PDB file of C-alpha atoms in Angstrom:
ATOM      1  CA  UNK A1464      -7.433   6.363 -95.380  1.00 81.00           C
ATOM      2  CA  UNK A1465      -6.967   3.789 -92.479  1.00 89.00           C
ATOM      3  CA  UNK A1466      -8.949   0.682 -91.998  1.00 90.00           C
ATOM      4  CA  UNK A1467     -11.456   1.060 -89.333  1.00 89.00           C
ATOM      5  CA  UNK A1468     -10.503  -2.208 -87.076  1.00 88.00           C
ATOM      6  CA  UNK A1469     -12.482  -4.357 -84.494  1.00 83.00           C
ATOM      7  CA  UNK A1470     -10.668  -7.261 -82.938  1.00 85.00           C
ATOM      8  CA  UNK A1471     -12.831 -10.159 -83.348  1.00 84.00           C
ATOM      9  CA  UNK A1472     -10.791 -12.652 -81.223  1.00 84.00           C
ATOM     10  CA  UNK A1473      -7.418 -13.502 -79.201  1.00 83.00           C
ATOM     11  CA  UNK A1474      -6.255 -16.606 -77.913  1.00 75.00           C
ATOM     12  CA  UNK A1475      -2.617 -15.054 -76.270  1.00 60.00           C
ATOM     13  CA  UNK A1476      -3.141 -13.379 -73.316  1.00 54.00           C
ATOM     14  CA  UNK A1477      -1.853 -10.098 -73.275  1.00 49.00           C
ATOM     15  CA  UNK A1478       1.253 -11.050 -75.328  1.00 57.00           C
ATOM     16  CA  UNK A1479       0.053  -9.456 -78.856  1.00 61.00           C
ATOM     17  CA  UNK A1480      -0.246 -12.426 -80.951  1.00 78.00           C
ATOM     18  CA  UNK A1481      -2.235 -13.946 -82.372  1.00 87.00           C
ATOM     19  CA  UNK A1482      -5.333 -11.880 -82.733  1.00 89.00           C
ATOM     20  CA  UNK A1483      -7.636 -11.629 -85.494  1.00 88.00           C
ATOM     21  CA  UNK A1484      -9.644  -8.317 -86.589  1.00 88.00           C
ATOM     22  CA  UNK A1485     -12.460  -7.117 -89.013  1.00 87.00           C
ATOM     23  CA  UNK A1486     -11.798  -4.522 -90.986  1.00 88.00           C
ATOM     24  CA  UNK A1487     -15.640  -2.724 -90.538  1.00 85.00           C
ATOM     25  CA  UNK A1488     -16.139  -1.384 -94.153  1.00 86.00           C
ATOM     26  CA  UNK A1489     -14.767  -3.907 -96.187  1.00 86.00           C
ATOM     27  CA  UNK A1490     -15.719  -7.026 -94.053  1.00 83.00           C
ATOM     28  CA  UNK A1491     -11.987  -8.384 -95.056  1.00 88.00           C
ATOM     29  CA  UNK A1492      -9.961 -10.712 -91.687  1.00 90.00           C
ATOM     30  CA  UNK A1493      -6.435  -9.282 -91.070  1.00 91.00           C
ATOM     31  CA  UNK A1494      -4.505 -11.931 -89.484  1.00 92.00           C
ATOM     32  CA  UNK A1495      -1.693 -11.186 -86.781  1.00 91.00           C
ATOM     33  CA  UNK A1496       0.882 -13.741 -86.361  1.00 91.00           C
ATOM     34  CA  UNK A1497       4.087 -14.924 -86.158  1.00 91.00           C
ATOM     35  CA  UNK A1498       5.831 -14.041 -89.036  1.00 93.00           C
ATOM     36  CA  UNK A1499       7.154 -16.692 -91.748  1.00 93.00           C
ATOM     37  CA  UNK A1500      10.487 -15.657 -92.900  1.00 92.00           C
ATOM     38  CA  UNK A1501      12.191 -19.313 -93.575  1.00 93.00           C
ATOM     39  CA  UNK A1502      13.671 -19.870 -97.164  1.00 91.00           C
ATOM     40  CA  UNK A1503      12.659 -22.988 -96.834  1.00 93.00           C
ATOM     41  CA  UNK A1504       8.907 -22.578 -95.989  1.00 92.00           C
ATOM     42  CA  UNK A1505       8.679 -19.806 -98.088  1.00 89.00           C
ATOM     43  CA  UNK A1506      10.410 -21.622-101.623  1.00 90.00           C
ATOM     44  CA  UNK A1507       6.760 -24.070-100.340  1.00 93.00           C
ATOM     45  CA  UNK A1508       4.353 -21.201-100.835  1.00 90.00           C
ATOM     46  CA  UNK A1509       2.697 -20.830-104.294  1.00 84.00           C
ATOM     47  CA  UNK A1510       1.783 -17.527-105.744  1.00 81.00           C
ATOM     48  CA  UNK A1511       2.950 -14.996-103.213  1.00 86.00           C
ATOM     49  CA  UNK A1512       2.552 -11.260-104.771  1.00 86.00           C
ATOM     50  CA  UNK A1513       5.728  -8.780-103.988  1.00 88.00           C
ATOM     51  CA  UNK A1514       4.241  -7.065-100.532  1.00 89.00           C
ATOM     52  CA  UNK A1515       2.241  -9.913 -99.468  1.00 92.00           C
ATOM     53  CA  UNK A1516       3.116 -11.714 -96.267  1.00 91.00           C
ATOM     54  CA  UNK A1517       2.850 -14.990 -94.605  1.00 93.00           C
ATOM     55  CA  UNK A1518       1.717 -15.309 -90.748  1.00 92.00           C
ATOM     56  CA  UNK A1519       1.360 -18.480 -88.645  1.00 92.00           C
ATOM     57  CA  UNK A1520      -1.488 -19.231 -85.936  1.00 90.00           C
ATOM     58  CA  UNK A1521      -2.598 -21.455 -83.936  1.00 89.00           C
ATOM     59  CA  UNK A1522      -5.490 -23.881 -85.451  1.00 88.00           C
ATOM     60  CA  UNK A1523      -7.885 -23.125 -82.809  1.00 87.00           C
ATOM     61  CA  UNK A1524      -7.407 -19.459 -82.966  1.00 86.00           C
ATOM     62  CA  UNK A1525      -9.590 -19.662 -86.662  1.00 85.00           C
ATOM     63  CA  UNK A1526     -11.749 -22.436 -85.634  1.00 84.00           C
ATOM     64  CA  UNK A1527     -12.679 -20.350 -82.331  1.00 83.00           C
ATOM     65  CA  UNK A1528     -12.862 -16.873 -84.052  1.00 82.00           C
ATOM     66  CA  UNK A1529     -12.729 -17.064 -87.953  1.00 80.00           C
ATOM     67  CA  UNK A1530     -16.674 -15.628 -89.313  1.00 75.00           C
ATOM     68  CA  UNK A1531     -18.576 -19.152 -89.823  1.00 73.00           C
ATOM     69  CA  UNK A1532     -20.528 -17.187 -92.436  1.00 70.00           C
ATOM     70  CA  UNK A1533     -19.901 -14.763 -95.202  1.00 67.00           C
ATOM     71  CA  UNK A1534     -22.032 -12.876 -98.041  1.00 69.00           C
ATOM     72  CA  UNK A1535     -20.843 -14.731-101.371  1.00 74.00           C
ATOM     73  CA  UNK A1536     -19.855 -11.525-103.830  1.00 79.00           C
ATOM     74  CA  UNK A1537     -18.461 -12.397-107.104  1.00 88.00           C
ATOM     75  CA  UNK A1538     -15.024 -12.537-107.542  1.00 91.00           C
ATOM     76  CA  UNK A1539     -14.876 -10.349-111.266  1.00 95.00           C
ATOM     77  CA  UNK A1540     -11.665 -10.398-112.964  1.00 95.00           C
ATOM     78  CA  UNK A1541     -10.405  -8.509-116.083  1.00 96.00           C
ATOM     79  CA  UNK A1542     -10.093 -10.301-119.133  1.00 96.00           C
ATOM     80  CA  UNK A1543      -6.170  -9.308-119.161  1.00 96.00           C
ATOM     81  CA  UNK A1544      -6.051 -11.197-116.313  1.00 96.00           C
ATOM     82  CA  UNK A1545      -8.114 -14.312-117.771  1.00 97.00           C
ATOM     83  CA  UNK A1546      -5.844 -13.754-120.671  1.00 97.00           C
ATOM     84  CA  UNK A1547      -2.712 -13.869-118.264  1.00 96.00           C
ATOM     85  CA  UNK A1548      -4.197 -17.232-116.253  1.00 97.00           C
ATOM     86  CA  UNK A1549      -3.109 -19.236-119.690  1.00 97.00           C
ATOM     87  CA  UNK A1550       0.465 -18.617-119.090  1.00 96.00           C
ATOM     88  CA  UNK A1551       0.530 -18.724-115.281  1.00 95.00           C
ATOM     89  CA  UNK A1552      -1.365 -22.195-114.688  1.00 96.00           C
ATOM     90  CA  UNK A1553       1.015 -24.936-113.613  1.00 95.00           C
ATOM     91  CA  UNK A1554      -0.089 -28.180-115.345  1.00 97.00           C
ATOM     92  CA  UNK A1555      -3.943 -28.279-116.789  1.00 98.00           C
ATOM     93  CA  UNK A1556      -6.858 -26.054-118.132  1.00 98.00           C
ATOM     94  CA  UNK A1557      -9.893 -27.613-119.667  1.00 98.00           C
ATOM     95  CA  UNK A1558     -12.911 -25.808-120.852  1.00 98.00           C
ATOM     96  CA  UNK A1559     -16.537 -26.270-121.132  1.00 98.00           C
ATOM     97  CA  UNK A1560     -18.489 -24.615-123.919  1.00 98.00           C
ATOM     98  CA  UNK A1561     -22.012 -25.132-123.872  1.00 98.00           C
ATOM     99  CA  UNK A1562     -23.420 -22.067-126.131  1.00 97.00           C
ATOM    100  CA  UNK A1563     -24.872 -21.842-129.600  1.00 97.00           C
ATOM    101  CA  UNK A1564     -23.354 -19.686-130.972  1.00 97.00           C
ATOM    102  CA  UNK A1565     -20.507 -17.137-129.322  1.00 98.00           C
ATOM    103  CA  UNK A1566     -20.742 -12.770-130.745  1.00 97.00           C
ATOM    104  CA  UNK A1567     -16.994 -12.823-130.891  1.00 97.00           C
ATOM    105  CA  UNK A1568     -16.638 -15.458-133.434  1.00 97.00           C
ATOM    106  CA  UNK A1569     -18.954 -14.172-135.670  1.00 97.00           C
ATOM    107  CA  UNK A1570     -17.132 -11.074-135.750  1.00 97.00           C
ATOM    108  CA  UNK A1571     -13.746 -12.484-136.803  1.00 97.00           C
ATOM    109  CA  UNK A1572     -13.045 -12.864-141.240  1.00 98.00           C
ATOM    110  CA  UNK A1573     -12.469 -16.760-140.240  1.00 98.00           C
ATOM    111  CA  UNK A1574     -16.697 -17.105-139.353  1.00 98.00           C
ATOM    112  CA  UNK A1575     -17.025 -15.222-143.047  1.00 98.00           C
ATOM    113  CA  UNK A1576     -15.182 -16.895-144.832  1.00 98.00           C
ATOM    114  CA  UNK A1577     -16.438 -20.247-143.387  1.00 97.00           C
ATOM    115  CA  UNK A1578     -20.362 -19.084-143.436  1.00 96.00           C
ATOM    116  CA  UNK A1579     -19.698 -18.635-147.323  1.00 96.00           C
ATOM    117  CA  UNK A1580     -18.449 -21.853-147.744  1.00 95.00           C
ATOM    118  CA  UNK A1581     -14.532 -20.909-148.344  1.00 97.00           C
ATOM    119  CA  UNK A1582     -11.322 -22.023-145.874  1.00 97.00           C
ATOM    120  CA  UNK A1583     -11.477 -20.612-142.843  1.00 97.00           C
ATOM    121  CA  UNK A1584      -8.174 -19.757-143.570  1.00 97.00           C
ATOM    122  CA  UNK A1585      -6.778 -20.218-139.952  1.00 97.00           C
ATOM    123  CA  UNK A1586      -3.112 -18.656-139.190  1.00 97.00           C
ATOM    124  CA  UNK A1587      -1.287 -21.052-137.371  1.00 97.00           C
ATOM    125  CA  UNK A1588       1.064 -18.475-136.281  1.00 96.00           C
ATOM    126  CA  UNK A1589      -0.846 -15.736-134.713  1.00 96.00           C
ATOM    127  CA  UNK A1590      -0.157 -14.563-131.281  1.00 96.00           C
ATOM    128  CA  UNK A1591      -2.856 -16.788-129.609  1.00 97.00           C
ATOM    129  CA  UNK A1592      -1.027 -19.733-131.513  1.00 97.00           C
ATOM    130  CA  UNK A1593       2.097 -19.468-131.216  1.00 97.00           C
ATOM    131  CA  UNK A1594       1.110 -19.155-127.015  1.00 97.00           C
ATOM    132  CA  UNK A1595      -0.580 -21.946-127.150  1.00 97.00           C
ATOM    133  CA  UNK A1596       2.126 -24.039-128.733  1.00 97.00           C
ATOM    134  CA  UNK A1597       4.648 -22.312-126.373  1.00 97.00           C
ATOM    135  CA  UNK A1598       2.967 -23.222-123.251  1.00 98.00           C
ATOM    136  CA  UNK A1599       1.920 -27.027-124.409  1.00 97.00           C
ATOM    137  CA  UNK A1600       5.778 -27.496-124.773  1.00 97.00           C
ATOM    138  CA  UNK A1601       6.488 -27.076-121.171  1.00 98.00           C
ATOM    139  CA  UNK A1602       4.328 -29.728-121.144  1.00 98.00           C
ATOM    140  CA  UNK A1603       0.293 -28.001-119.972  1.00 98.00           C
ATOM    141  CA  UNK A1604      -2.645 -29.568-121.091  1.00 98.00           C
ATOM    142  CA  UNK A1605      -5.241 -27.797-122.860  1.00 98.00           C
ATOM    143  CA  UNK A1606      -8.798 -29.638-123.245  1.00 98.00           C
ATOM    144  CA  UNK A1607     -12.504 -28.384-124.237  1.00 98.00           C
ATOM    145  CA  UNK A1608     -15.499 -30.471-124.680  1.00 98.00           C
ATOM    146  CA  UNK A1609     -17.796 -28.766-126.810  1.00 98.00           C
ATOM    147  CA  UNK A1610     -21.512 -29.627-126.025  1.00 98.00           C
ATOM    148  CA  UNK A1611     -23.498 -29.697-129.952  1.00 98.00           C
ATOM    149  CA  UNK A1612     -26.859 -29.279-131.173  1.00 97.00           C
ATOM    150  CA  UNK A1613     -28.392 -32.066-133.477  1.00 95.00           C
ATOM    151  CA  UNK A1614     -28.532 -30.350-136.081  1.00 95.00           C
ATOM    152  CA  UNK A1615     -25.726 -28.112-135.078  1.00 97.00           C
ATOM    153  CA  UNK A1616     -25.594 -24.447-135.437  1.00 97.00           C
ATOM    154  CA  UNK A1617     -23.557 -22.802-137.812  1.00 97.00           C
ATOM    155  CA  UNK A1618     -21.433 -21.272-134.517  1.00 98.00           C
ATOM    156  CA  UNK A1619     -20.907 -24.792-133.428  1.00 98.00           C
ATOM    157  CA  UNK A1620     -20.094 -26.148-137.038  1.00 97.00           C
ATOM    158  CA  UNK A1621     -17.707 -23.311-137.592  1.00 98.00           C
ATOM    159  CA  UNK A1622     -15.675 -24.293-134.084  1.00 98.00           C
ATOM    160  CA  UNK A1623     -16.095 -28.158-135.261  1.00 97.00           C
ATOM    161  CA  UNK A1624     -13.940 -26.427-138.119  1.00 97.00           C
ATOM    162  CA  UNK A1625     -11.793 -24.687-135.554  1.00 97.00           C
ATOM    163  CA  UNK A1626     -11.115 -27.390-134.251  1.00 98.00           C
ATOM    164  CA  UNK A1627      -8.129 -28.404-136.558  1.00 96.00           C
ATOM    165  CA  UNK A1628      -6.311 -25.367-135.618  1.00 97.00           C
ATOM    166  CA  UNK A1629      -6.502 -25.995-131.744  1.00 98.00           C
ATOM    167  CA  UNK A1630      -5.508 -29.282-132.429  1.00 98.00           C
ATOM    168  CA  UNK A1631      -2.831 -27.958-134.665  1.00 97.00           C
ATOM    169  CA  UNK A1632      -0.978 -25.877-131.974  1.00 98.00           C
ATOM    170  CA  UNK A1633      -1.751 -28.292-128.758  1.00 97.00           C
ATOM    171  CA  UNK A1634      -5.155 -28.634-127.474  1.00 98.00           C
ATOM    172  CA  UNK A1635      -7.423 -31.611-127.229  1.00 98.00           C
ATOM    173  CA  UNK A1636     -10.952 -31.050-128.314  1.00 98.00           C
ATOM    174  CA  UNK A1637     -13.711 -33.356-127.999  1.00 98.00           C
ATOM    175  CA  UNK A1638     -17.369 -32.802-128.937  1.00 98.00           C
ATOM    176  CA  UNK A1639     -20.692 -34.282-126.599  1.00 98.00           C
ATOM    177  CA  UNK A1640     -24.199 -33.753-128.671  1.00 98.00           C
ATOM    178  CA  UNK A1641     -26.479 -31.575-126.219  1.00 98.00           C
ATOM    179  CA  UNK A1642     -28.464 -34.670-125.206  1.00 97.00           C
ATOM    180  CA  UNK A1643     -25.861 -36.662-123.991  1.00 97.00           C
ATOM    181  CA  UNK A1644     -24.532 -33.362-121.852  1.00 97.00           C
ATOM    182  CA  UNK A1645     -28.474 -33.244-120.545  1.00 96.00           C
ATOM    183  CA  UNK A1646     -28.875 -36.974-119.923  1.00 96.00           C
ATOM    184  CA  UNK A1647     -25.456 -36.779-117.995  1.00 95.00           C
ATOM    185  CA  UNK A1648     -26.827 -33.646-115.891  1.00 93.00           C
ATOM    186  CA  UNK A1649     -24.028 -30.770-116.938  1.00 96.00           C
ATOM    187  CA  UNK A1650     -24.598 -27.427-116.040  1.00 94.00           C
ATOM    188  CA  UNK A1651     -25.430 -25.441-119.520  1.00 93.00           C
ATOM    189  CA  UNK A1652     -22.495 -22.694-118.629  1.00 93.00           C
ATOM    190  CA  UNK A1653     -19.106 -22.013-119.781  1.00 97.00           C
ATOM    191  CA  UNK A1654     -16.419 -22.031-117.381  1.00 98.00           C
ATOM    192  CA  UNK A1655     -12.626 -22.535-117.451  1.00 98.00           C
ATOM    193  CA  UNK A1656     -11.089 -24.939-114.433  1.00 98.00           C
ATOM    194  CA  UNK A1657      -7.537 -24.460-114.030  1.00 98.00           C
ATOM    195  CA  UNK A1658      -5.146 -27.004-112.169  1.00 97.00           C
ATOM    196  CA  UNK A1659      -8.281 -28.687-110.841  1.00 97.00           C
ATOM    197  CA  UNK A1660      -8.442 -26.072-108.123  1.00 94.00           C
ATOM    198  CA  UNK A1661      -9.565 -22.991-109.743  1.00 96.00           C
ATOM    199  CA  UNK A1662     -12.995 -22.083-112.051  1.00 97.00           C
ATOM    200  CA  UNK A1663     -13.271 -19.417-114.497  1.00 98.00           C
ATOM    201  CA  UNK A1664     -16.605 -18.536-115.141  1.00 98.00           C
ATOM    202  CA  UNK A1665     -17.521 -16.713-118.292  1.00 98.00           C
ATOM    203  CA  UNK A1666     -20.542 -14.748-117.869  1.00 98.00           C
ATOM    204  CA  UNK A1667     -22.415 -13.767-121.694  1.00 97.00           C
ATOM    205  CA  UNK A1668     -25.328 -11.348-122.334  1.00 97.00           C
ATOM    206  CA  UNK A1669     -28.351 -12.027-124.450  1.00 95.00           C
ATOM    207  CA  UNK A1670     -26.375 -11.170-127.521  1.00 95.00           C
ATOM    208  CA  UNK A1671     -23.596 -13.748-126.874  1.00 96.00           C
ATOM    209  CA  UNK A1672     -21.279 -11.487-126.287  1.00 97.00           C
ATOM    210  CA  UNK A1673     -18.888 -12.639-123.049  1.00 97.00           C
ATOM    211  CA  UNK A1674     -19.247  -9.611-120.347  1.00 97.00           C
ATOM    212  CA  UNK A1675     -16.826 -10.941-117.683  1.00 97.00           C
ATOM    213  CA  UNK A1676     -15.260 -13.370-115.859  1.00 98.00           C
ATOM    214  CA  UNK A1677     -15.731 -14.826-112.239  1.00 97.00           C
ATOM    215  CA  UNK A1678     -12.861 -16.524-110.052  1.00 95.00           C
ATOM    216  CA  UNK A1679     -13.982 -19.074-108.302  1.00 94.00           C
ATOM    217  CA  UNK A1680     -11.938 -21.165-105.698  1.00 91.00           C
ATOM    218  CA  UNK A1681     -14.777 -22.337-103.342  1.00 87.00           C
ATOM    219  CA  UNK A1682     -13.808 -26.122-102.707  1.00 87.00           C
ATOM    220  CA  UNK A1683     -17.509 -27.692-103.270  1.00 85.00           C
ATOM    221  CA  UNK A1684     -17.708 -25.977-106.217  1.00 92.00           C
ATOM    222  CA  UNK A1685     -13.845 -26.747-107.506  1.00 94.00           C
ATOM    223  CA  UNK A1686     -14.195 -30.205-106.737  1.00 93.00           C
ATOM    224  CA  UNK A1687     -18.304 -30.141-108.322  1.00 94.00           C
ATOM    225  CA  UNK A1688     -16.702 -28.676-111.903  1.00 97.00           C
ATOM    226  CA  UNK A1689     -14.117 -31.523-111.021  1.00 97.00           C
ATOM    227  CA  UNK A1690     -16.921 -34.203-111.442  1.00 96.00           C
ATOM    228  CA  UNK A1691     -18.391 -32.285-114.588  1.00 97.00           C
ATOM    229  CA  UNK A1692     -14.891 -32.835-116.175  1.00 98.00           C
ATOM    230  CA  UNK A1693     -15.043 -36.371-115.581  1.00 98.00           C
ATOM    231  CA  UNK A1694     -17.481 -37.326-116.648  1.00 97.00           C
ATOM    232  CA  UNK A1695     -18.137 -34.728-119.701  1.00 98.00           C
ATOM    233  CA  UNK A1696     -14.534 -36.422-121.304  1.00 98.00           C
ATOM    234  CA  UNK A1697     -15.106 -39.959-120.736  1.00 98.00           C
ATOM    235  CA  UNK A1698     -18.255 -39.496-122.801  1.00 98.00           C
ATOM    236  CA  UNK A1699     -17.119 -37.250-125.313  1.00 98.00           C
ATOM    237  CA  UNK A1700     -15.767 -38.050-128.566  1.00 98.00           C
ATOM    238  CA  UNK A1701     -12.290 -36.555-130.194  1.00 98.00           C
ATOM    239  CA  UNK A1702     -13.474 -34.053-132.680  1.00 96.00           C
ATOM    240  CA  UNK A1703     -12.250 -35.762-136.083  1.00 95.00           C
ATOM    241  CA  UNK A1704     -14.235 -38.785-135.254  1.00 97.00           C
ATOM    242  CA  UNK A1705     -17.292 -36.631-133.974  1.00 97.00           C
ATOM    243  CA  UNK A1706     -17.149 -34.558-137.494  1.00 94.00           C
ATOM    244  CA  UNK A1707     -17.833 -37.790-139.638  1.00 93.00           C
ATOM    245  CA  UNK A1708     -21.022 -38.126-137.360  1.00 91.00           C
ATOM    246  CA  UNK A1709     -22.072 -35.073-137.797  1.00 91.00           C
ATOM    247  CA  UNK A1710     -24.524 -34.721-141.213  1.00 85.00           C
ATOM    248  CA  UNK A1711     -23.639 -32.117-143.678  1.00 81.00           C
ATOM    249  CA  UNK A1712     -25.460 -28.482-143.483  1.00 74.00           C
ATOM    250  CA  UNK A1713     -26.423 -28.930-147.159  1.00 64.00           C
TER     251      UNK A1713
END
């Protein structure tokens, strides 16, 4: 079915170009433009999708016509693409975890075996390993900072546990106790930031269980989650050393 099109504005005369439109169902901005075919300006562009083009307008054409305002909808993505975002990110992704407890650990024969006081028994060469070790060899940075109870739950002792194996295959995990996250003024959510420019955010249910993920690439809040980073690592403590201060469950 065709788009149903409005021209919102023109700044060229009767020449054609450049012009911007609305698309009236969708709310989406086509841009028309001079066409950027140069190897060289193209070899600059980052992420461009086989049938997606590049245009070029004037400055003043957006700043005259673009929509100053927009309604916000959630960007949901699939969690094959979250899964795929691990391999695609160019240089860092560093996590937040803020729950008590998370449904899909409990359903794994690791959380058994470590709730009955046994080895986890952690296979260091499972699929999500052996990514992990693949990808931290081209040289990516993975980082969490866990946020912990006092006294922790046995969901956060069992990932104090986990720990070692994310360690193991490349990541660096460090662990903040809950009131150190609240007198620093973190957000209590989970969320992903990739390449300091884009946030995963991992939306859970009442039962713990992860629903779905939102992309976010809104600049205030990139460069907010930016701040949260910062100051959520500088505080937090490398997980070995945070495990002796943690007292025993017994």
């Amino acid at each position: 079915m065709a788009r149903r099109l409005r021209i919102i504005g023109t700044n060229s005369g009767n020449d054609g170009c450049p012009t911007l439109y609305e698309d009236l169902d969708t709310g989406e901005v086509l841009v028309q433009g001079d066409v950027v075919t140069g190897p060289d300006d193209l070899a600059q562009l980052r992420n461009v999708k086989p049938g997606e083009g590049v245009v070029a307008v004037p400055r003043v054409l957006l700043a005259d016509f673009a929509p100053r305002e927009a309604d916000k909808v959630p960007v949901m993505i699939g969690f094959d693409e979250f899964g795929g975002m691990f391999r695609t990110f160019e240089h860092t992704a560093w996590r937040l975890e803020t729950r008590r407890r998370y449904e899909s650990d409990e359903e794994t024969e690791t959380y058994r075996r470590f709730v009955r006081g046994e080895d986890a028994g952690w296979d260091l060469d499972d699929p999500w390993c052996a990514s992990r070790r693949e990808q931290a060899a081209l040289g990516k940075r993975f980082e969490r900072v866990r946020i912990v109870d006092d006294p922790p739950t046995p969901g956060q002792r069992y990932l104090l546990d986990n720990a070692r194996r994310n360690s193991a295959v490349g990541e660096d995990i460090r662990n903040l106790w809950r009131s150190e996250a609240e007198r620093l003024r973190l957000p209590a959510e989970d969320f992903w930031l990739f390449d300091s420019r884009v946030i995963a955010r991992l939306h859970f249910d009442d039962d713990d269980r992860m629903t779905g993920v939102e992309l976010i690439t809104d600049p205030v809040q990139v460069v907010r989650a930016c701040q949260v980073r910062d100051a959520a690592w500088h505080h937090a403590v490398p997980y070995d050393v945070f495990a002796g201060q943690v007292p025993s469950a017994e």
